[in-house]
XYZ file of C-alpha atoms in Angstrom:
559
model
C -14.085 -55.263 -71.719
C -12.374 -52.030 -72.691
C -15.119 -50.013 -74.402
C -14.655 -46.721 -76.260
C -16.514 -44.939 -73.443
C -14.207 -46.444 -70.811
C -11.226 -45.543 -72.943
C -12.365 -41.916 -73.020
C -12.714 -41.890 -69.246
C -9.218 -43.289 -68.833
C -7.752 -40.711 -71.200
C -9.546 -37.848 -69.405
C -8.331 -39.145 -66.048
C -4.859 -39.460 -67.469
C -4.798 -35.859 -68.750
C -5.688 -34.652 -65.289
C -3.132 -36.930 -63.646
C -0.249 -37.925 -65.980
C 1.260 -41.348 -65.724
C 4.782 -40.251 -64.897
C 4.757 -36.543 -64.015
C 2.161 -34.566 -62.096
C 1.909 -30.795 -61.778
C 1.104 -30.708 -58.098
C 3.152 -32.164 -55.268
C 4.455 -31.656 -51.802
C 7.888 -30.422 -50.923
C 10.612 -32.573 -49.487
C 14.198 -32.178 -48.433
C 17.158 -34.422 -48.958
C 17.431 -35.663 -45.393
C 14.267 -37.671 -45.970
C 11.973 -35.425 -43.903
C 9.148 -34.427 -46.174
C 7.495 -31.071 -45.663
C 4.208 -32.959 -45.319
C 5.379 -33.949 -41.815
C 4.362 -30.491 -40.632
C 0.729 -31.037 -41.618
C -1.675 -30.567 -38.722
C -5.305 -30.788 -39.808
C -6.790 -33.819 -41.523
C -7.830 -31.605 -44.420
C -4.215 -30.668 -45.013
C -3.193 -34.317 -44.955
C -5.900 -35.199 -47.487
C -4.483 -32.616 -49.878
C -1.203 -34.486 -49.782
C -2.765 -37.908 -50.265
C -3.828 -39.265 -53.637
C -7.345 -40.663 -53.467
C -7.843 -44.314 -54.264
C -8.446 -44.824 -57.974
C -11.109 -47.522 -58.186
C -11.297 -47.157 -61.982
C -8.062 -49.157 -62.274
C -9.237 -52.735 -62.723
C -7.423 -55.833 -64.043
C -8.972 -55.138 -67.462
C -7.182 -51.802 -67.885
C -4.296 -52.064 -65.405
C -0.641 -51.992 -66.369
C -0.128 -54.948 -64.047
C -3.051 -57.270 -63.372
C -2.313 -58.469 -59.833
C -3.543 -56.621 -56.742
C -3.363 -56.989 -52.956
C -5.536 -56.120 -49.956
C -4.756 -52.736 -48.409
C -5.053 -54.285 -44.929
C -1.781 -56.140 -45.550
C 0.004 -52.812 -45.959
C -1.406 -51.479 -42.688
C -0.033 -54.574 -40.944
C 3.324 -53.914 -42.627
C 3.397 -50.395 -41.125
C 2.975 -51.787 -37.624
C 5.620 -54.483 -38.062
C 8.116 -52.026 -39.594
C 7.343 -49.242 -37.114
C 7.195 -46.998 -40.179
C 7.424 -43.221 -39.833
C 4.409 -40.991 -40.539
C 6.069 -39.753 -43.715
C 6.577 -43.271 -45.092
C 3.044 -44.286 -44.087
C 1.428 -41.324 -45.877
C 3.626 -41.725 -48.934
C 2.970 -45.445 -49.276
C -0.776 -45.063 -48.803
C -0.811 -42.364 -51.441
C 1.396 -44.445 -53.786
C -0.876 -47.491 -53.668
C -4.095 -45.437 -53.667
C -2.974 -44.038 -57.023
C -2.697 -47.550 -58.468
C -5.653 -49.134 -56.585
C -3.282 -51.496 -54.721
C -1.902 -52.960 -57.904
C 1.552 -54.528 -57.495
C 4.338 -52.190 -58.657
C 7.362 -54.501 -58.575
C 5.974 -57.951 -59.448
C 3.955 -59.414 -62.302
C 2.343 -62.881 -62.333
C 5.556 -64.181 -63.960
C 8.266 -62.410 -61.959
C 9.845 -59.001 -61.472
C 8.689 -56.000 -63.474
C 11.232 -54.179 -65.628
C 10.895 -51.242 -63.223
C 11.849 -53.500 -60.306
C 15.023 -54.559 -62.079
C 15.788 -50.944 -62.981
C 15.314 -49.629 -59.469
C 17.231 -52.545 -57.970
C 20.239 -51.702 -60.180
C 20.061 -48.117 -58.946
C 19.570 -49.309 -55.358
C 22.673 -51.509 -55.603
C 24.709 -48.586 -56.886
C 23.490 -46.400 -54.023
C 24.293 -48.982 -51.354
C 27.718 -49.975 -52.703
C 29.381 -47.111 -54.503
C 27.692 -44.083 -52.934
C 27.644 -45.743 -49.472
C 24.024 -44.739 -48.790
C 23.613 -46.643 -45.509
C 19.941 -45.619 -45.125
C 19.011 -48.158 -47.832
C 21.005 -51.063 -46.385
C 18.760 -54.064 -45.727
C 20.315 -57.537 -45.761
C 16.990 -59.363 -45.878
C 15.718 -57.324 -48.833
C 19.102 -57.644 -50.562
C 18.988 -61.434 -50.305
C 15.381 -61.650 -51.525
C 15.849 -59.294 -54.472
C 19.139 -60.846 -55.531
C 17.390 -64.213 -55.597
C 14.427 -62.892 -57.591
C 16.671 -60.933 -59.988
C 18.581 -64.089 -60.917
C 15.406 -65.693 -62.287
C 14.043 -64.793 -65.710
C 10.582 -65.948 -64.687
C 8.877 -67.391 -61.627
C 5.277 -67.743 -60.509
C 3.929 -64.906 -58.374
C 0.792 -65.607 -56.349
C -0.783 -62.392 -54.975
C -1.428 -64.264 -51.725
C 2.265 -65.109 -51.238
C 3.204 -63.274 -48.033
C 6.937 -63.301 -48.760
C 6.490 -61.666 -52.156
C 4.036 -59.105 -50.766
C 6.509 -58.250 -47.996
C 9.214 -57.709 -50.629
C 6.814 -55.598 -52.719
C 6.113 -53.279 -49.782
C 9.779 -53.147 -48.772
C 10.737 -52.121 -52.309
C 8.189 -49.307 -52.219
C 9.456 -48.170 -48.834
C 13.020 -48.067 -50.209
C 11.893 -46.318 -53.376
C 10.287 -43.573 -51.303
C 13.365 -43.310 -49.075
C 15.598 -43.079 -52.148
C 13.400 -40.383 -53.706
C 13.390 -38.286 -50.535
C 17.049 -38.726 -49.702
C 18.799 -38.710 -53.057
C 17.019 -36.205 -55.305
C 17.443 -32.506 -54.732
C 14.657 -30.753 -52.835
C 11.541 -30.099 -54.911
C 12.639 -31.735 -58.168
C 10.584 -34.879 -57.703
C 7.016 -34.256 -56.598
C 4.926 -36.750 -54.684
C 2.622 -37.479 -57.613
C 5.569 -37.648 -59.969
C 7.130 -40.321 -57.784
C 3.859 -42.263 -57.727
C 3.828 -42.367 -61.516
C 7.370 -43.573 -62.077
C 5.747 -46.978 -62.466
C 2.859 -47.071 -64.968
C -0.596 -47.760 -63.593
C -2.901 -48.379 -66.570
C -2.912 -48.507 -70.358
C -2.949 -45.090 -72.007
C -2.818 -43.433 -75.397
C 0.872 -42.672 -76.057
C 0.206 -39.328 -77.752
C -1.775 -38.052 -74.756
C 0.939 -39.302 -72.439
C 3.695 -37.658 -74.453
C 1.753 -34.405 -74.645
C 1.241 -34.308 -70.877
C 4.958 -34.804 -70.257
C 5.946 -32.041 -72.636
C 3.349 -29.446 -71.592
C 3.149 -29.875 -67.817
C 3.705 -26.758 -65.683
C 4.955 -26.490 -62.105
C 4.393 -23.327 -60.103
C 7.794 -23.593 -58.451
C 9.597 -23.994 -61.781
C 11.285 -27.197 -60.635
C 11.131 -30.189 -62.964
C 12.481 -33.718 -62.703
C 14.255 -33.289 -66.042
C 16.431 -30.607 -64.428
C 18.124 -33.265 -62.288
C 18.124 -36.063 -64.903
C 19.622 -34.743 -68.120
C 19.167 -38.003 -70.059
C 15.468 -38.017 -69.241
C 15.279 -34.339 -70.230
C 16.941 -35.108 -73.561
C 14.211 -37.588 -74.462
C 11.536 -35.236 -73.137
C 12.732 -32.509 -75.517
C 12.832 -34.995 -78.407
C 9.265 -35.974 -77.558
C 8.057 -32.412 -78.204
C 9.458 -32.539 -81.729
C 7.977 -35.960 -82.491
C 4.567 -34.892 -81.220
C 4.648 -31.951 -83.645
C 5.409 -34.387 -86.471
C 2.549 -36.637 -85.379
C 0.100 -33.721 -85.189
C 1.150 -32.694 -88.701
C 0.118 -36.105 -90.005
C 3.412 -37.962 -89.625
C 6.183 -38.325 -92.158
C 5.822 -39.616 -95.725
C 6.455 -43.238 -96.666
C 9.783 -43.618 -98.473
C 9.593 -45.887 -101.498
C 12.061 -48.803 -101.433
C 13.112 -47.930 -105.013
C 14.996 -44.925 -103.632
C 17.870 -47.304 -102.768
C 18.660 -47.707 -106.462
C 18.963 -43.983 -107.221
C 22.594 -43.017 -107.794
C 24.263 -39.781 -106.713
C 23.530 -37.025 -109.231
C 20.428 -38.789 -110.564
C 16.784 -37.748 -110.166
C 13.685 -39.639 -109.044
C 10.250 -38.733 -107.632
C 11.126 -41.001 -104.659
C 13.933 -38.596 -103.717
C 11.396 -35.872 -102.898
C 9.650 -37.936 -100.211
C 13.029 -39.117 -98.891
C 14.208 -35.536 -98.446
C 10.961 -34.541 -96.765
C 11.234 -37.508 -94.388
C 14.809 -36.621 -93.438
C 13.964 -32.946 -93.055
C 11.134 -33.756 -90.637
C 13.426 -35.844 -88.415
C 16.070 -33.109 -88.403
C 18.667 -34.984 -90.436
C 18.378 -32.595 -93.367
C 18.597 -28.973 -92.153
C 17.762 -27.281 -95.457
C 14.255 -27.811 -96.841
C 15.533 -29.044 -100.207
C 12.519 -30.195 -102.284
C 14.370 -31.095 -105.483
C 14.272 -34.623 -106.925
C 18.070 -34.777 -107.277
C 20.327 -37.034 -105.179
C 22.823 -34.339 -104.201
C 25.526 -33.941 -101.533
C 23.028 -32.422 -99.105
C 20.940 -35.587 -99.291
C 23.992 -37.813 -98.869
C 24.951 -35.948 -95.702
C 21.381 -36.252 -94.425
C 21.373 -40.009 -95.050
C 24.664 -40.295 -93.176
C 23.160 -38.378 -90.255
C 20.189 -40.762 -90.204
C 22.478 -43.793 -90.384
C 24.561 -42.634 -87.421
C 21.354 -42.087 -85.413
C 20.338 -45.696 -85.979
C 23.706 -47.357 -85.415
C 24.572 -48.006 -89.047
C 27.849 -47.324 -90.799
C 27.447 -43.792 -92.185
C 28.278 -44.299 -95.867
C 25.403 -42.369 -97.495
C 24.078 -45.445 -99.282
C 20.698 -46.743 -98.106
C 19.938 -50.411 -97.471
C 16.527 -52.099 -97.473
C 16.646 -52.366 -93.678
C 17.434 -48.657 -93.319
C 14.478 -47.678 -95.500
C 12.335 -49.929 -93.329
C 13.577 -48.046 -90.235
C 12.690 -44.742 -91.901
C 9.147 -45.946 -92.498
C 8.417 -46.870 -88.893
C 5.432 -44.598 -88.028
C 6.127 -41.597 -85.838
C 3.557 -42.863 -83.276
C 5.677 -46.003 -82.823
C 8.750 -43.844 -82.245
C 6.743 -41.839 -79.663
C 5.968 -45.091 -77.834
C 9.647 -46.038 -77.988
C 10.709 -42.688 -76.528
C 8.157 -43.015 -73.723
C 9.318 -46.529 -72.786
C 12.894 -45.302 -72.594
C 11.980 -42.198 -70.613
C 10.664 -44.654 -68.047
C 13.993 -46.518 -68.086
C 15.986 -43.291 -67.759
C 14.385 -42.759 -64.354
C 16.540 -45.596 -62.995
C 19.827 -44.465 -64.529
C 22.633 -43.249 -62.274
C 22.821 -39.557 -63.131
C 26.324 -38.055 -63.467
C 28.105 -40.665 -61.338
C 31.282 -39.554 -59.601
C 34.634 -41.119 -60.414
C 35.188 -43.742 -63.085
C 32.072 -45.425 -64.453
C 31.515 -48.024 -67.191
C 28.125 -48.295 -68.890
C 27.166 -50.771 -71.588
C 24.002 -50.106 -73.564
C 23.075 -53.520 -74.952
C 20.994 -52.480 -78.038
C 23.591 -49.825 -78.925
C 26.467 -52.355 -78.813
C 28.646 -49.695 -77.178
C 30.536 -49.403 -73.878
C 30.814 -45.844 -72.522
C 33.621 -44.983 -70.084
C 33.145 -41.775 -68.102
C 34.821 -39.949 -65.231
C 32.729 -37.604 -63.122
C 30.045 -37.769 -65.803
C 32.390 -36.752 -68.676
C 33.175 -39.064 -71.575
C 36.616 -40.696 -71.603
C 36.060 -43.110 -74.497
C 33.480 -45.306 -76.237
C 34.172 -48.870 -77.309
C 32.317 -51.264 -79.609
C 31.125 -54.460 -77.948
C 29.475 -57.747 -78.867
C 26.544 -58.769 -76.633
C 24.399 -61.867 -76.182
C 22.430 -63.211 -79.098
C 18.710 -63.916 -78.832
C 18.173 -66.805 -76.440
C 21.437 -65.953 -74.660
C 20.431 -62.462 -73.595
C 22.877 -60.226 -71.778
C 21.001 -59.134 -68.653
C 20.824 -55.679 -67.103
C 22.476 -55.262 -63.694
C 25.004 -53.274 -61.666
C 28.406 -54.635 -60.653
C 31.812 -53.500 -59.409
C 34.827 -54.353 -61.597
C 37.545 -55.533 -59.218
C 39.880 -57.843 -61.179
C 41.701 -58.201 -64.467
C 42.653 -61.708 -65.578
C 45.453 -61.969 -68.137
C 45.718 -65.054 -70.403
C 42.563 -66.561 -68.856
C 41.273 -70.090 -68.927
C 37.753 -70.326 -70.326
C 35.674 -72.430 -67.954
C 32.976 -73.590 -70.352
C 29.449 -73.172 -68.883
C 27.620 -76.436 -68.211
C 24.844 -75.446 -70.646
C 27.372 -75.115 -73.490
C 29.092 -78.369 -72.515
C 25.785 -80.241 -72.663
C 24.275 -78.640 -75.748
C 27.348 -78.007 -77.899
C 30.494 -79.816 -76.768
C 29.253 -83.277 -75.760
C 27.705 -84.037 -79.178
C 30.991 -82.968 -80.830
C 33.062 -85.100 -78.443
C 30.797 -88.088 -79.158
C 31.391 -87.792 -82.907
C 35.069 -86.821 -82.656
C 37.145 -88.198 -79.709
C 39.963 -85.770 -80.548
C 37.749 -82.693 -80.493
C 38.855 -81.343 -77.079
C 42.530 -81.591 -77.933
C 41.967 -79.841 -81.260
C 40.356 -76.927 -79.392
C 43.095 -76.743 -76.716
C 40.527 -77.902 -74.124
C 40.764 -80.253 -71.188
C 38.475 -81.994 -68.691
C 39.261 -80.832 -65.157
C 36.478 -82.367 -63.123
C 32.861 -83.456 -63.087
C 29.665 -81.589 -62.285
C 26.598 -83.735 -61.699
C 27.604 -86.282 -64.318
C 28.588 -83.586 -66.830
C 32.343 -83.132 -67.405
C 33.843 -79.781 -66.345
C 35.705 -78.514 -69.373
C 38.034 -75.571 -69.722
C 39.960 -74.098 -72.605
C 43.631 -73.394 -71.933
C 45.187 -69.954 -72.489
C 46.435 -69.483 -76.011
C 45.754 -67.920 -79.425
C 42.429 -69.705 -79.986
C 41.012 -69.170 -76.496
C 37.407 -67.949 -76.704
C 38.101 -65.269 -74.066
C 41.123 -63.998 -75.958
C 44.019 -62.588 -73.958
C 42.255 -60.888 -71.056
C 38.981 -60.748 -69.152
C 37.559 -58.270 -66.635
C 35.543 -59.436 -63.621
C 32.737 -57.652 -61.819
C 31.245 -60.422 -59.630
C 27.589 -61.189 -60.317
C 25.225 -64.134 -60.186
C 24.807 -64.179 -63.984
C 28.447 -65.126 -64.657
C 28.783 -62.197 -67.061
C 32.077 -60.377 -67.607
C 34.003 -58.399 -70.246
C 36.583 -60.214 -72.346
C 38.736 -60.233 -75.443
C 37.861 -62.473 -78.388
C 39.687 -63.996 -81.380
C 36.580 -63.266 -83.504
C 37.590 -59.700 -84.365
C 35.533 -59.549 -87.592
C 32.275 -59.240 -85.618
C 33.191 -55.711 -84.503
C 32.926 -54.452 -88.087
C 29.218 -55.334 -88.172
C 26.558 -52.729 -87.343
C 24.447 -55.150 -85.277
C 26.587 -57.139 -82.831
C 24.504 -59.688 -80.885
C 26.507 -62.911 -81.205
C 27.790 -63.997 -77.778
C 26.455 -66.475 -75.207
C 25.736 -63.565 -72.840
C 29.147 -62.193 -71.881
C 30.363 -58.921 -73.383
C 33.256 -58.940 -75.840
C 35.433 -55.820 -76.129
C 36.833 -54.496 -79.388
C 39.938 -53.051 -77.677
C 40.588 -55.047 -74.482
C 44.183 -53.831 -74.177
C 42.922 -50.243 -73.999
C 40.515 -51.290 -71.264
C 43.294 -53.028 -69.326
C 45.454 -49.908 -69.474
C 42.523 -47.771 -68.362
C 41.437 -49.816 -65.350
C 45.057 -50.311 -64.175
C 46.235 -46.762 -64.884
C 46.639 -45.984 -61.182
C 48.781 -49.079 -60.562
C 52.440 -48.168 -61.124
C 53.365 -51.848 -61.336
C 51.331 -52.253 -64.503
C 52.827 -50.223 -67.328
C 51.492 -50.607 -70.888
C 54.521 -52.799 -71.656
C 53.837 -55.149 -68.704
C 50.157 -55.354 -69.641
C 51.005 -56.340 -73.210
C 53.495 -58.901 -71.949
C 50.984 -60.450 -69.528
C 48.298 -60.642 -72.214
C 50.626 -62.685 -74.410
C 52.380 -64.753 -71.721
C 50.085 -67.772 -72.038
C 49.925 -68.104 -68.249
C 46.809 -67.075 -66.308
C 47.369 -64.153 -63.916
C 44.860 -62.312 -61.694
C 45.372 -58.616 -60.867
C 43.211 -56.684 -58.397
C 41.947 -53.224 -59.305
C 42.883 -50.964 -56.381
C 39.645 -48.996 -56.517
C 36.785 -51.069 -57.996
C 34.904 -49.424 -60.862
C 31.081 -49.409 -61.098
C 29.715 -51.220 -64.143
C 26.129 -50.725 -65.296
C 24.606 -52.927 -68.003
C 21.556 -51.172 -69.486
C 18.932 -51.562 -72.197
C 18.009 -48.318 -73.981
C 16.544 -48.311 -77.494
C 16.142 -44.515 -77.581
C 18.492 -41.948 -76.075
C 20.026 -38.519 -76.674
C 23.820 -38.246 -76.798
C 26.026 -35.512 -75.330
C 25.676 -33.419 -78.519
C 21.851 -33.501 -78.303
C 21.369 -36.008 -81.144
C 18.495 -38.494 -80.800
C 19.350 -42.162 -81.416
C 17.232 -45.272 -81.883
C 18.255 -48.926 -81.703
C 16.568 -52.246 -82.467
C 14.619 -53.897 -79.664
C 16.848 -56.974 -79.927
C 15.319 -58.839 -76.961
C 11.705 -57.593 -77.424
C 11.751 -55.751 -74.080
C 10.089 -52.679 -75.649
C 7.404 -54.871 -77.161
C 6.609 -56.443 -73.784
C 6.433 -53.070 -72.010
C 4.399 -51.449 -74.798
C 1.751 -54.189 -74.660
C 1.194 -53.390 -70.973
C 1.606 -49.635 -71.167
C -0.277 -48.475 -74.269
C -3.710 -48.931 -75.805
C -3.167 -50.846 -79.070
C 0.626 -50.624 -78.887
C 2.504 -50.711 -82.207
C 5.903 -51.629 -80.743
C-alpha cells in the first residue's frame, strides 16, 4: 500500500535522482565508445554504475512486471556484449530494479513504440547500419502490429526482445547524440520508473544543473520548447494557479462589462495570451485578441467568441497541464530531430500534416484522422508511390460490419455506390469501389507501405476540413489539399507537371507512379508542443493515450 511516508521517501529519492534527467553522468563520444571504457579501478566503475533501487516495487512502479537479473547476465554471454554495453545495461536495469522498460502485461509500452519509430528511421533513412538486426526487426514489427497481447514475465522470447531493445537504445544514444549531451543517468530515465508527483518532476527538469553546461534540450529543440514552457507553468502553479472563468462570460458582448471579464482577463494574462495586465471589466479589443490567441493555441478557429468547450479548456487546472507537458516531453525524446531532406509529419491530435525540408517548414495541411475505435496508429514509413484515380479496396472489417447488412436489405446497394465484388476472402466478399466522383479515396492516394494499411488520400467529404476537431476516418489520413501534395512529392519528376497531375487525378483510370526518392513519413501523437514561433499549444487527448500514461506515471493523476 502506498502510504504517505512511502510517498515522501519516493519524492525525496526522486529529487535526488530525477525521472528523466540527472545532473551527473559519464562522457561518451559518437562512435559508441563511452569514456567509461577507460575506467581501471573497481571504485571508478562503481561511480559510473547506478546502484540497484530496491525501493521500486510493483506497488509503486511505473510498470509492474520484473525479471531476474541472472537472465541479463546470460544475455551478455550469448551476445558477446562489449564492456560498455554490459556496464550500461546493468546500470539501466539497476535504476529500475529490473522492471521491464519496453513491455507491459498487455503489450508494448508507449516508449517502446516511440523508440521503435525512431529506430526504423535510423535504419532506413539515415542508413545507420550499427542498429540493423533482422531478428529484432521481425519481432518488433510483429509486436507493434498488435494493440494488445499477453506478456508473461517468464516468456524467454519477450525477455530476449526486451534486452535487445535496451541494447539498441544504448547503442543509439551513444552513436547518434552529440558527445556529452545525453548523460548516462539521463538515458536511464528516458523511460519512467515509478509514480511521482508531477510538480516535483517538472521542477527537477527545469532547475537541474550540469557542470559541463551541456543539456539534452540543446540537441532536441522540441523537448527544450516544452521544458521552457514548464518553467512558466510551474510559476503559475506556485502562485496558486489561475482563476476559474465563469461560463456566463460567453454571453458578454464586445463593449459590454461584467465581473466575469476580470477573471477571464487574469486567466489569459497568466497563460501569456494577454500581454497587457488589463484589469478592467470591459470586453475590449485587447481581450478579443487574447481570446483569439488562446483559441489558436488549442486548435480552435480564432474568431474571438468563446464557446462552452473553450471555457472548459480554460478551466483545466494548471497541474493537469503540467502533467500533460511532462507526458509530451517524454514523447519528444523519440522524435526525429531536424531530419535532413524532405520529411512529412502528422500529429494526430493536432489534425495537421507538417511538410519540412532540412528541418524548415515548407507547408502545413489540415487532415482528418481516425475516429475513436478506428484509431490512427503512430509509426514511421517511407512514401514511395502516388496512385491517381484509385480503387478503394474496402477493408474486410468494413465489409462485414457495414456493407453486408446494407447489401442484405438492398440488393442494388453496391451498384448505387459504384462498387463491385472482385473475389472472396474466407467467405466474405472482396469489394472495391471503382474510380470516380464518389470514390471514398477521392482522386489520389499516397502509399508508404506499413502493416496497418494506413495511407494518405483525397476525400469527397470536403466539409469535414472546416471543423476544428477532425477525427472521422476509419484510420487512414485524409488530406485537405491532395493535389498540392501530389505536386510536392513529384516535383523532381519532369514527366509529372501540374497539368499532367491534374489530368491523371480526373482521368477515372487507376495509375501508379513511383516517387524517385522515397520520403520519410512519421505519424505522431503529441497533445502539447511548442511551434517554431515559440507558442505553446495543447490538443485533446482523443485516444486517451495521455490518460493511460498519466495513471502509470503520476501519483493521483488528473489527466
